[in-house]
Amino acid sequence: MAGASQQQRVIVVGGGLAGLAAAVRITEGGIPVDLFSIVPVKRSHSVCAQGGINACNDIARQQGYSEHEHFDETIYGGDFLAHQPPVYEMAQMAPRIIDLLDRMGVPFNRTAEGQRDLRLFGGSLYKRTHFSGATTGQQLMYALDEQVRRAEAAGKVHKYEHWEFLRPVLDEMGACRGIVAQDLRTMQIRAFRADAVVMATGGCGLVFGQSTNSVMCTGAAASRCYQAGVKYANGEFIQVHPTAIPGADKLRLMSESARGEGGRVWVPGKKDASGAWGPHPQPGMDPRQIPDEDRYYFLEERYPAYGNIVPRDIATREIFNVCLEGMGVGGGRMVYLDLSFKPREELERKLGGIMEIYRKFVGEDPCEFPMKIFPGVHYSMGGLWTRYTPKSDLRGLEKGAPGNMMTNVEGLYAFGEVNYQYHGANRLGANALLSCIFDGLFNGESVVNYVRDNAHAPASAVEQGLYAGAEQIEGDKEKDLLARDGDQNVYEISAELGDEMTEASTVIKTGERLQRAIDKVAELRDRYRRIGVADASMWTNQALSFAKSVGDMIAIGDAILRGGMLREESRGSHYRADHPERNDERFLKSTIAEFDPQSKTASITFEDVEVGMVEPRKRTYGKIEPASGQKAGAKTEPAGASN
Amino acid sequence: MAAEASTGMNERVIRVRLKRQDGPDARPRWESFDVPVGTGSNVTSVLQWICAHPVTVEGKNTTPPVYDSGCLEEVCGSCTMVVNGRVRQACSALIDHYCPKDGDELTLEPMTKFPVVRDLSVDRSRLFSNLERMRAWVPVDGTYDLGAGPEETPEAQQTRYVLSTCMSCGCCLEACPQYTLETDEEAWDRAFVGAAVISQARYFNMHETGSSLKKVRLTELSGPGGVSDCGNAQNCVNVCPKEIPLTESIAAIGRQVTAHNIRQFFSGD
Ligand SMILES: Cc1cc2nc3c(=O)[nH]c(=O)nc-3n(C[C@H](O)[C@H](O)[C@H](O)COP(=O)(O)OP(=O)(O)OC[C@H]3O[C@@H](n4cnc5c(N)ncnc54)[C@H](O)[C@@H]3O)c2cc1C
Ligand code: SF4
Ligand code: SF4
Ligand code: FES
């Protein structure tokens, strides 16, 4: 291909939606890709996504919806913390992304007439979510996986599956020239050359112990970049999904589509003479026997416009609070999510995948019984800091500009959940799949252009010493880890980290509690130095890989806590009980964490948010306070446009 | 990773027998562990617990067992293994079902139709390689904006959707008497492709654009390792966790192959 020498290559780390879309776009631009993933790419975490993917469409458009409205909702949903130009570009491209996926054969649900069907999702009053049963992520993943297999067959992609990324290789100018990775079977540590590297390694749910994420979502890869000098931004913004099924090993998600398709959230309750709700006298009774007047549909009562489809941070806090007020099911930490009043046939057709998950893991049929759910850690809005080149009027991005979604390290990009763009302080449901694929397709072009116009010598010309040195560092680190013969159990350290992070830094935070958590993490860091690894073999040593990740999870946990500590305000998912109001003057800013190698902790600074078109306004979603009945001010809500 | 194997209800201790193998060429051996479980425990949470407490019932320290896992909700296909003699996903195998009482026994083994990597982890590359052989993709013209895909009736979508939920887990191959262990990569192009891949061929043949490669797929499937290797034992359809109608797919492809062969015969190419 003209302009691209045969020797130029790009490394993509991660084969979820973001990584696969990037591989497709970059190879289409004529540059071969080496694709690294811990698991076979087809098994990446993105397969878990259930509900759908947002985009403006013809029906919604005729009801007054538009790309601009999608953009506005995303900014409002994210409590104005997202930089606006990238979000604008994403909303513009969304309909074309759906078309492309459609062409790739994704079996999107259809209407009777054969059009793509749509459903309602949180934070919008319009049906603008495209879906494929309740396994949308799986279907999108497979379509892209197939395209990458096709590119692989044509020799354009080389897959390194069962390989784990350990560190970026930076030259003396600080530019990224490749990576060090480890073969998870032979345990060989090896450096690879690349003219650019795209990190697409997903989120960090496991830092919180139990979450809705897959077991690979440790955040270790992002942490390794952060410890190598990449900025980590908005780490404290962690989405806690309102409706998960509590479990021993995982919190299994009950998708927002359950509410989008009409699911109602309630708890057993009793109204007193003044009309105020209190606990039900028999909170543990068979829910099917509870009459309607004793069902407290608290989201519908408190948010008449959005009802059960308020954004996630709001639903989560309301569920949490209702349980704190003693009104949870059985007096505990659980509320009902009810679909049992809907026809079985419709539930199976539209939500079969998640109905099945509930049946399989709880052993009750949600077509008969209301489901018992509680919030669970779900998504990281924060991540590796990236820059971009806006258009001069701030309406979107300069297409193909090499800086789009590049981190502060030259030549090192971050795509998908691992970057911090698009979702601000709270992500809207069904916007993540979109942002992942958008990153790959739109910003993949930027990678191609960076490689083509590279002012540096090609990676193939970099002296071998740089790579040998990087390999050596990782080899020494591993030797040191294996030589530790301490009494500390690394699985216990990770469990304690998860518990502490969940208690201190999820739904309700305070400065005092965060400080205690920072101290606890320091203690864990110290104990980590005294672990013993129970397996010394050099063949598929999962215990060693896990032990490595735990050290990196501790580092990222610290960054998340310190950001939350200094952000003395409440915004989106970040709720500080000691600072309950949003404070634009001090904190309409991104939090930037930089790793200090001396103290091994984060130092935090703040950077202005690029506002652009939408001025920050109060974010209330038309809430009616349960006591006063006062409707708080909101943007004009389009009325009844939800069909 | 959770350190607890249960949610705290109906606590009991079960005995887990684990088939271990240190590497592809190592001799397998058995180890047993006593594991505390409760309501909500599943085979993966049991394995997580053993990893954190790798001590056998004899009190011997051992290495944490190696196993694959990912989504923990039966959608990624990683954790397929043989649980009490039957192939399935570990993450959705509830202990309440297998071991309702204190002291009940649970046996875990790796699949037998794929080479063992270590302990319960096997190498399923052959499955992915066969998907490539089958051109299991829609040959789109690229990622530029060319409008929507072909229109489709809801009925056709529902049929394709079910086929598209195949997570390449390998259960159907483990259960199939015609699918045998093949460690020689060179032989993968001739050995039986198995139900999953046949079903994927049907899936792509159903799609308007995907069907442009139909001929190539059917040529593959009419040769060695193709659909005629299937002995119709129907084991596959009984173990598929996604309830994919595999025997229907095999019959559909059988008919397509027959028609294809007749056409080839008369056109002479
Ligand atoms: C249960 C659930 C349901 C969801 N539903 C929806 C939905 O309906 N709509 C929506 O928009 N969003 C949804 N989301 C969010 C969305 O699924 C994710 O944000 C998105 O899939 C992330 O994709 P990704 O490509 O960034 O990363 P991932 O899919 O997480 O992929 C990460 C990749 O990186 C690899 N990797 C990680 N670390 C390393 C390493 N060290 N070395 C090598 N490789 C590595 C992994 O192997 C994997 O291939 C859901 C999330 C969950 C948990
Ligand atoms: S029907 Fe065919 S593919 Fe299925 S188990 Fe039997 S022989 Fe194997
Ligand atoms: S067809 Fe079913 S059993 Fe076979 S690989 Fe696919 S999901 Fe697994
Ligand atoms: S872990 Fe994904 S199917 Fe079991």
CSV table of C-alpha atoms in Angstrom, one decimal, chain A residues 142-468:
chain,number,residue,atom,x,y,z
A,142,TYR,CA,-19.1,-12.1,16.7
A,143,ALA,CA,-19.7,-9.9,13.7
A,144,LEU,CA,-16.4,-8.1,14.3
A,145,ASP,CA,-14.6,-11.2,15.3
A,146,GLU,CA,-15.6,-12.7,12.0
A,147,GLN,CA,-14.3,-9.7,10.1
A,148,VAL,CA,-11.0,-10.0,11.9
A,149,ARG,CA,-10.8,-13.7,11.2
A,150,ARG,CA,-11.3,-12.8,7.5
A,151,ALA,CA,-8.4,-10.3,7.8
A,152,GLU,CA,-6.4,-13.0,9.6
A,153,ALA,CA,-7.0,-15.4,6.7
A,154,ALA,CA,-5.8,-12.7,4.3
A,155,GLY,CA,-2.6,-12.3,6.4
A,156,LYS,CA,-3.4,-8.8,7.6
A,157,VAL,CA,-3.9,-9.6,11.2
A,158,HIS,CA,-1.7,-11.8,13.4
A,159,LYS,CA,-3.3,-12.9,16.6
A,160,TYR,CA,-1.4,-13.4,19.8
A,161,GLU,CA,-4.1,-15.0,21.9
A,162,HIS,CA,-3.2,-16.2,25.4
A,163,TRP,CA,-0.6,-13.4,25.5
A,164,GLU,CA,-0.6,-10.8,28.3
A,165,PHE,CA,0.5,-7.3,27.9
A,166,LEU,CA,3.1,-6.3,30.6
A,167,ARG,CA,4.4,-2.9,29.6
A,168,PRO,CA,4.8,-0.4,26.8
A,169,VAL,CA,8.3,0.1,25.4
A,170,LEU,CA,9.2,3.8,25.4
A,171,ASP,CA,12.3,5.2,23.6
A,172,GLU,CA,14.5,7.9,25.0
A,173,MET,CA,12.2,10.6,23.7
A,174,GLY,CA,9.3,9.0,25.6
A,175,ALA,CA,7.5,7.7,22.5
A,176,CYS,CA,6.0,4.3,22.4
A,177,ARG,CA,7.8,1.8,20.1
A,178,GLY,CA,6.3,-1.5,21.1
A,179,ILE,CA,5.3,-3.6,24.0
A,180,VAL,CA,6.5,-6.4,26.3
A,181,ALA,CA,4.1,-9.3,26.6
A,182,GLN,CA,4.1,-12.8,28.1
A,183,ASP,CA,3.0,-16.0,26.5
A,184,LEU,CA,0.6,-17.4,29.1
A,185,ARG,CA,1.4,-21.0,28.2
A,186,THR,CA,5.2,-21.1,27.9
A,187,MET,CA,5.5,-18.0,30.2
A,188,GLN,CA,8.0,-16.6,27.7
A,189,ILE,CA,8.5,-12.8,28.2
A,190,ARG,CA,9.1,-11.1,24.9
A,191,ALA,CA,9.3,-7.6,23.4
A,192,PHE,CA,7.5,-6.7,20.2
A,193,ARG,CA,8.1,-3.8,17.9
A,194,ALA,CA,5.4,-1.5,16.7
A,195,ASP,CA,5.0,1.9,15.0
A,196,ALA,CA,2.0,2.6,17.2
A,197,VAL,CA,0.2,0.8,20.0
A,198,VAL,CA,-3.5,0.8,20.7
A,199,MET,CA,-4.6,-0.1,24.2
A,200,ALA,CA,-8.2,-1.6,24.1
A,201,THR,CA,-8.1,-3.5,27.4
A,202,GLY,CA,-11.4,-2.7,28.9
A,203,GLY,CA,-12.5,-1.8,32.4
A,204,CYS,CA,-11.3,-2.5,36.0
A,205,GLY,CA,-14.3,-4.0,37.8
A,206,LEU,CA,-12.2,-6.5,39.6
A,207,VAL,CA,-10.5,-3.8,41.6
A,208,PHE,CA,-13.9,-3.8,43.5
A,209,GLY,CA,-13.9,-7.5,44.0
A,210,GLN,CA,-17.2,-8.5,42.9
A,211,SER,CA,-18.7,-6.8,39.9
A,212,THR,CA,-20.6,-7.5,36.7
A,213,ASN,CA,-17.4,-7.7,34.8
A,214,SER,CA,-15.6,-10.7,33.4
A,215,VAL,CA,-12.6,-12.1,35.3
A,216,MET,CA,-10.1,-10.5,32.9
A,217,CYS,CA,-11.3,-7.0,33.8
A,218,THR,CA,-8.6,-6.3,36.4
A,219,GLY,CA,-7.5,-3.0,35.0
A,220,ALA,CA,-3.9,-4.3,35.2
A,221,ALA,CA,-3.1,-3.4,31.6
A,222,ALA,CA,-4.2,0.2,32.2
A,223,SER,CA,-2.4,0.3,35.5
A,224,ARG,CA,0.8,-0.8,33.8
A,225,CYS,CA,0.6,2.1,31.3
A,226,TYR,CA,-0.2,4.4,34.2
A,227,GLN,CA,2.9,3.2,36.1
A,228,ALA,CA,4.9,3.8,33.0
A,229,GLY,CA,3.9,7.4,32.8
A,230,VAL,CA,0.5,7.5,31.1
A,231,LYS,CA,-2.0,9.8,32.9
A,232,TYR,CA,-5.1,8.2,34.4
A,233,ALA,CA,-8.2,10.4,34.4
A,234,ASN,CA,-11.5,10.5,36.2
A,235,GLY,CA,-10.8,7.2,38.0
A,236,GLU,CA,-13.2,8.0,40.8
A,237,PHE,CA,-16.1,7.8,38.4
A,238,ILE,CA,-17.2,4.2,38.7
A,239,GLN,CA,-20.7,3.2,37.5
A,240,VAL,CA,-22.6,1.1,39.9
A,241,HIS,CA,-25.4,-0.6,37.9
A,242,PRO,CA,-28.7,-0.5,39.7
A,243,THR,CA,-29.9,-4.0,38.9
A,244,ALA,CA,-27.5,-6.9,39.4
A,245,ILE,CA,-28.2,-10.4,40.8
A,246,PRO,CA,-26.1,-10.9,43.9
A,247,GLY,CA,-23.9,-14.0,43.6
A,248,ALA,CA,-21.0,-15.8,45.3
A,249,ASP,CA,-18.5,-15.2,42.6
A,250,LYS,CA,-20.0,-12.5,40.5
A,251,LEU,CA,-22.8,-10.0,40.4
A,252,ARG,CA,-24.7,-11.0,37.3
A,253,LEU,CA,-26.2,-8.1,35.4
A,254,MET,CA,-29.9,-7.7,34.9
A,255,SER,CA,-29.8,-5.4,31.9
A,256,GLU,CA,-31.4,-2.0,31.8
A,257,SER,CA,-33.4,-3.4,28.9
A,258,ALA,CA,-35.5,-5.1,31.5
A,259,ARG,CA,-36.7,-1.7,32.5
A,260,GLY,CA,-36.6,-0.4,29.0
A,261,GLU,CA,-39.1,-3.1,28.1
A,262,GLY,CA,-41.4,-2.0,30.9
A,263,GLY,CA,-39.9,-3.6,34.0
A,264,ARG,CA,-41.0,-1.9,37.2
A,265,VAL,CA,-38.9,-1.5,40.4
A,266,TRP,CA,-40.7,-1.7,43.7
A,267,VAL,CA,-40.4,-2.7,47.3
A,268,PRO,CA,-43.2,-3.9,49.7
A,269,GLY,CA,-44.4,-0.9,51.7
A,270,LYS,CA,-47.2,0.7,53.6
A,271,LYS,CA,-48.5,4.3,53.1
A,272,ASP,CA,-49.4,6.2,56.3
A,273,ALA,CA,-52.2,8.7,56.7
A,274,SER,CA,-50.1,11.5,55.4
A,275,GLY,CA,-49.3,9.5,52.2
A,276,ALA,CA,-45.6,8.9,53.2
A,277,TRP,CA,-44.2,5.4,52.6
A,278,GLY,CA,-42.9,3.2,55.4
A,279,PRO,CA,-41.8,-0.5,55.7
A,280,HIS,CA,-44.2,-3.2,55.0
A,281,PRO,CA,-45.3,-5.2,58.1
A,282,GLN,CA,-44.3,-8.5,56.4
A,283,PRO,CA,-41.5,-7.5,54.1
A,284,GLY,CA,-40.6,-11.1,53.3
A,285,MET,CA,-44.0,-12.3,52.2
A,286,ASP,CA,-44.6,-13.9,48.7
A,287,PRO,CA,-44.4,-10.9,46.4
A,288,ARG,CA,-47.2,-12.3,44.2
A,289,GLN,CA,-49.5,-11.9,47.2
A,290,ILE,CA,-48.7,-8.3,47.8
A,291,PRO,CA,-51.5,-6.0,46.5
A,292,ASP,CA,-50.7,-3.1,44.3
A,293,GLU,CA,-51.5,-0.5,46.9
A,294,ASP,CA,-48.7,-2.0,49.1
A,295,ARG,CA,-46.1,-1.8,46.3
A,296,TYR,CA,-43.9,1.2,46.5
A,297,TYR,CA,-42.9,2.0,43.0
A,298,PHE,CA,-40.4,4.5,44.3
A,299,LEU,CA,-38.7,5.4,41.0
A,300,GLU,CA,-42.0,6.1,39.3
A,301,GLU,CA,-43.2,8.2,42.2
A,302,ARG,CA,-40.1,10.2,42.5
A,303,TYR,CA,-39.3,10.7,38.8
A,304,PRO,CA,-42.7,10.9,37.0
A,305,ALA,CA,-41.1,11.8,33.6
A,306,TYR,CA,-38.5,9.1,33.4
A,307,GLY,CA,-39.8,6.7,36.0
A,308,ASN,CA,-37.9,3.4,35.9
A,309,ILE,CA,-35.6,4.6,33.2
A,310,VAL,CA,-33.8,7.3,35.1
A,311,PRO,CA,-30.0,7.1,34.6
A,312,ARG,CA,-28.0,4.6,36.5
A,313,ASP,CA,-26.4,6.7,39.1
A,314,ILE,CA,-29.8,8.0,40.2
A,315,ALA,CA,-31.5,4.6,40.2
A,316,THR,CA,-28.7,3.1,42.1
A,317,ARG,CA,-28.7,5.8,44.9
A,318,GLU,CA,-32.5,5.5,45.2
A,319,ILE,CA,-32.4,1.7,45.5
A,320,PHE,CA,-29.5,2.0,48.0
A,321,ASN,CA,-31.4,4.6,50.0
A,322,VAL,CA,-34.7,2.7,50.0
A,323,CYS,CA,-32.8,-0.2,51.5
A,324,LEU,CA,-31.1,2.0,54.1
A,325,GLU,CA,-34.6,3.3,55.0
A,326,GLY,CA,-35.4,-0.3,55.9
A,327,MET,CA,-37.7,-0.9,53.0
A,328,GLY,CA,-35.6,-3.5,51.2
A,329,VAL,CA,-37.1,-6.9,50.4
A,330,GLY,CA,-37.2,-8.9,53.7
A,331,GLY,CA,-35.7,-5.8,55.3
A,332,GLY,CA,-32.4,-6.5,53.5
A,333,ARG,CA,-30.3,-5.2,50.6
A,334,MET,CA,-32.6,-6.2,47.8
A,335,VAL,CA,-35.5,-4.7,45.8
A,336,TYR,CA,-37.8,-6.2,43.2
A,337,LEU,CA,-37.5,-5.7,39.5
A,338,ASP,CA,-40.8,-6.9,38.1
A,339,LEU,CA,-41.6,-8.2,34.6
A,340,SER,CA,-43.9,-10.9,35.7
A,341,PHE,CA,-47.0,-9.0,34.6
A,342,LYS,CA,-45.9,-9.2,30.9
A,343,PRO,CA,-46.7,-11.9,28.4
A,344,ARG,CA,-44.2,-14.7,28.5
A,345,GLU,CA,-43.9,-14.9,24.8
A,346,GLU,CA,-42.9,-11.2,24.5
A,347,LEU,CA,-40.4,-11.6,27.4
A,348,GLU,CA,-38.8,-14.6,25.7
A,349,ARG,CA,-38.5,-12.9,22.3
A,350,LYS,CA,-37.1,-9.6,23.5
A,351,LEU,CA,-35.3,-10.5,26.7
A,352,GLY,CA,-34.8,-14.3,26.5
A,353,GLY,CA,-31.0,-14.1,27.2
A,354,ILE,CA,-31.4,-12.3,30.5
A,355,MET,CA,-34.5,-14.2,31.6
A,356,GLU,CA,-32.4,-17.3,31.1
A,357,ILE,CA,-29.5,-16.0,33.2
A,358,TYR,CA,-31.9,-15.3,36.1
A,359,ARG,CA,-33.5,-18.8,35.8
A,360,LYS,CA,-30.1,-20.5,35.6
A,361,PHE,CA,-28.4,-18.7,38.4
A,362,VAL,CA,-31.3,-18.0,40.8
A,363,GLY,CA,-33.5,-20.9,40.0
A,364,GLU,CA,-36.7,-18.9,39.8
A,365,ASP,CA,-38.7,-17.9,36.7
A,366,PRO,CA,-38.8,-14.1,36.2
A,367,CYS,CA,-41.9,-14.6,34.0
A,368,GLU,CA,-43.7,-15.7,37.3
A,369,PHE,CA,-41.8,-14.0,40.1
A,370,PRO,CA,-40.4,-10.5,40.4
A,371,MET,CA,-36.6,-10.6,40.3
A,372,LYS,CA,-34.5,-9.8,43.4
A,373,ILE,CA,-31.8,-7.3,42.5
A,374,PHE,CA,-29.3,-4.9,44.1
A,375,PRO,CA,-26.7,-2.5,42.6
A,376,GLY,CA,-23.3,-3.8,41.5
A,377,VAL,CA,-20.1,-2.2,40.2
A,378,HIS,CA,-20.3,-2.2,36.4
A,379,TYR,CA,-18.3,0.2,34.4
A,380,SER,CA,-15.4,2.6,34.6
A,381,MET,CA,-16.1,6.0,33.1
A,382,GLY,CA,-12.5,7.0,34.0
A,383,GLY,CA,-9.4,5.5,32.3
A,384,LEU,CA,-6.3,6.4,30.4
A,385,TRP,CA,-6.2,10.1,29.6
A,386,THR,CA,-6.4,10.8,25.8
A,387,ARG,CA,-6.2,13.9,23.7
A,388,TYR,CA,-8.0,14.8,20.5
A,389,THR,CA,-8.1,17.5,17.8
A,390,PRO,CA,-11.4,19.3,17.8
A,391,LYS,CA,-12.9,21.1,14.8
A,392,SER,CA,-12.4,24.8,15.0
A,393,ASP,CA,-16.1,25.3,16.0
A,394,LEU,CA,-15.8,22.4,18.5
A,395,ARG,CA,-18.5,20.5,16.7
A,396,GLY,CA,-16.8,17.2,16.5
A,397,LEU,CA,-13.3,16.0,15.7
A,398,GLU,CA,-10.8,16.6,12.9
A,399,LYS,CA,-11.2,13.3,11.0
A,400,GLY,CA,-8.0,11.4,10.9
A,401,ALA,CA,-5.9,13.8,13.0
A,402,PRO,CA,-3.1,11.7,14.4
A,403,GLY,CA,-3.7,13.0,18.0
A,404,ASN,CA,-7.2,11.6,18.3
A,405,MET,CA,-7.4,9.3,21.4
A,406,MET,CA,-3.7,9.3,21.8
A,407,THR,CA,-2.5,9.3,25.4
A,408,ASN,CA,0.2,11.7,26.7
A,409,VAL,CA,2.7,9.1,25.4
A,410,GLU,CA,3.4,9.7,21.8
A,411,GLY,CA,2.2,6.7,19.6
A,412,LEU,CA,0.3,5.1,22.5
A,413,TYR,CA,-3.5,5.2,22.0
A,414,ALA,CA,-6.4,4.2,24.2
A,415,PHE,CA,-9.7,3.0,22.8
A,416,GLY,CA,-12.9,1.7,24.4
A,417,GLU,CA,-13.7,1.4,28.1
A,418,VAL,CA,-10.0,1.8,28.9
A,419,ASN,CA,-10.0,5.5,28.0
A,420,TYR,CA,-11.8,8.3,29.9
A,421,GLN,CA,-13.8,10.0,27.1
A,422,TYR,CA,-17.4,10.2,26.1
A,423,HIS,CA,-19.3,9.3,29.3
A,424,GLY,CA,-18.3,12.0,31.8
A,425,ALA,CA,-19.5,11.4,35.3
A,426,ASN,CA,-22.0,8.7,34.4
A,427,ARG,CA,-22.4,6.6,31.3
A,428,LEU,CA,-25.8,6.2,29.7
A,429,GLY,CA,-26.9,2.6,29.0
A,430,ALA,CA,-26.1,1.4,25.5
A,431,ASN,CA,-23.6,4.1,24.9
A,432,ALA,CA,-20.5,2.0,25.7
A,433,LEU,CA,-20.8,-0.4,22.8
A,434,LEU,CA,-21.2,2.6,20.7
A,435,SER,CA,-18.1,4.4,22.1
A,436,CYS,CA,-16.0,1.3,21.7
A,437,ILE,CA,-16.8,0.7,18.1
A,438,PHE,CA,-16.6,4.4,17.4
A,439,ASP,CA,-13.1,4.6,18.8
A,440,GLY,CA,-12.0,1.7,16.6
A,441,LEU,CA,-13.6,2.9,13.4
A,442,PHE,CA,-13.2,6.6,13.6
A,443,ASN,CA,-10.0,6.9,15.6
A,444,GLY,CA,-8.4,3.9,13.9
A,445,GLU,CA,-7.9,6.2,11.0
A,446,SER,CA,-5.9,8.5,13.2
A,447,VAL,CA,-3.5,5.6,14.1
A,448,VAL,CA,-3.0,4.9,10.4
A,449,ASN,CA,-2.2,8.5,9.7
A,450,TYR,CA,0.2,8.7,12.7
A,451,VAL,CA,2.1,5.7,11.4
A,452,ARG,CA,2.2,7.0,7.9
A,453,ASP,CA,3.4,10.5,8.7
A,454,ASN,CA,5.5,9.3,11.5
A,455,ALA,CA,8.3,11.7,12.1
A,456,HIS,CA,10.2,9.0,13.9
A,457,ALA,CA,12.3,6.3,12.3
A,458,PRO,CA,10.2,3.1,11.8
A,459,ALA,CA,10.1,0.8,14.7
A,460,SER,CA,12.0,-1.8,12.6
A,461,ALA,CA,15.0,0.6,12.7
A,462,VAL,CA,15.0,1.1,16.5
A,463,GLU,CA,18.1,-0.6,18.1
A,464,GLN,CA,17.5,-3.9,19.7
A,465,GLY,CA,18.9,-2.7,23.0
A,466,LEU,CA,15.7,-0.9,23.8
A,467,TYR,CA,13.7,-4.1,23.6
A,468,ALA,CA,16.2,-6.3,25.3
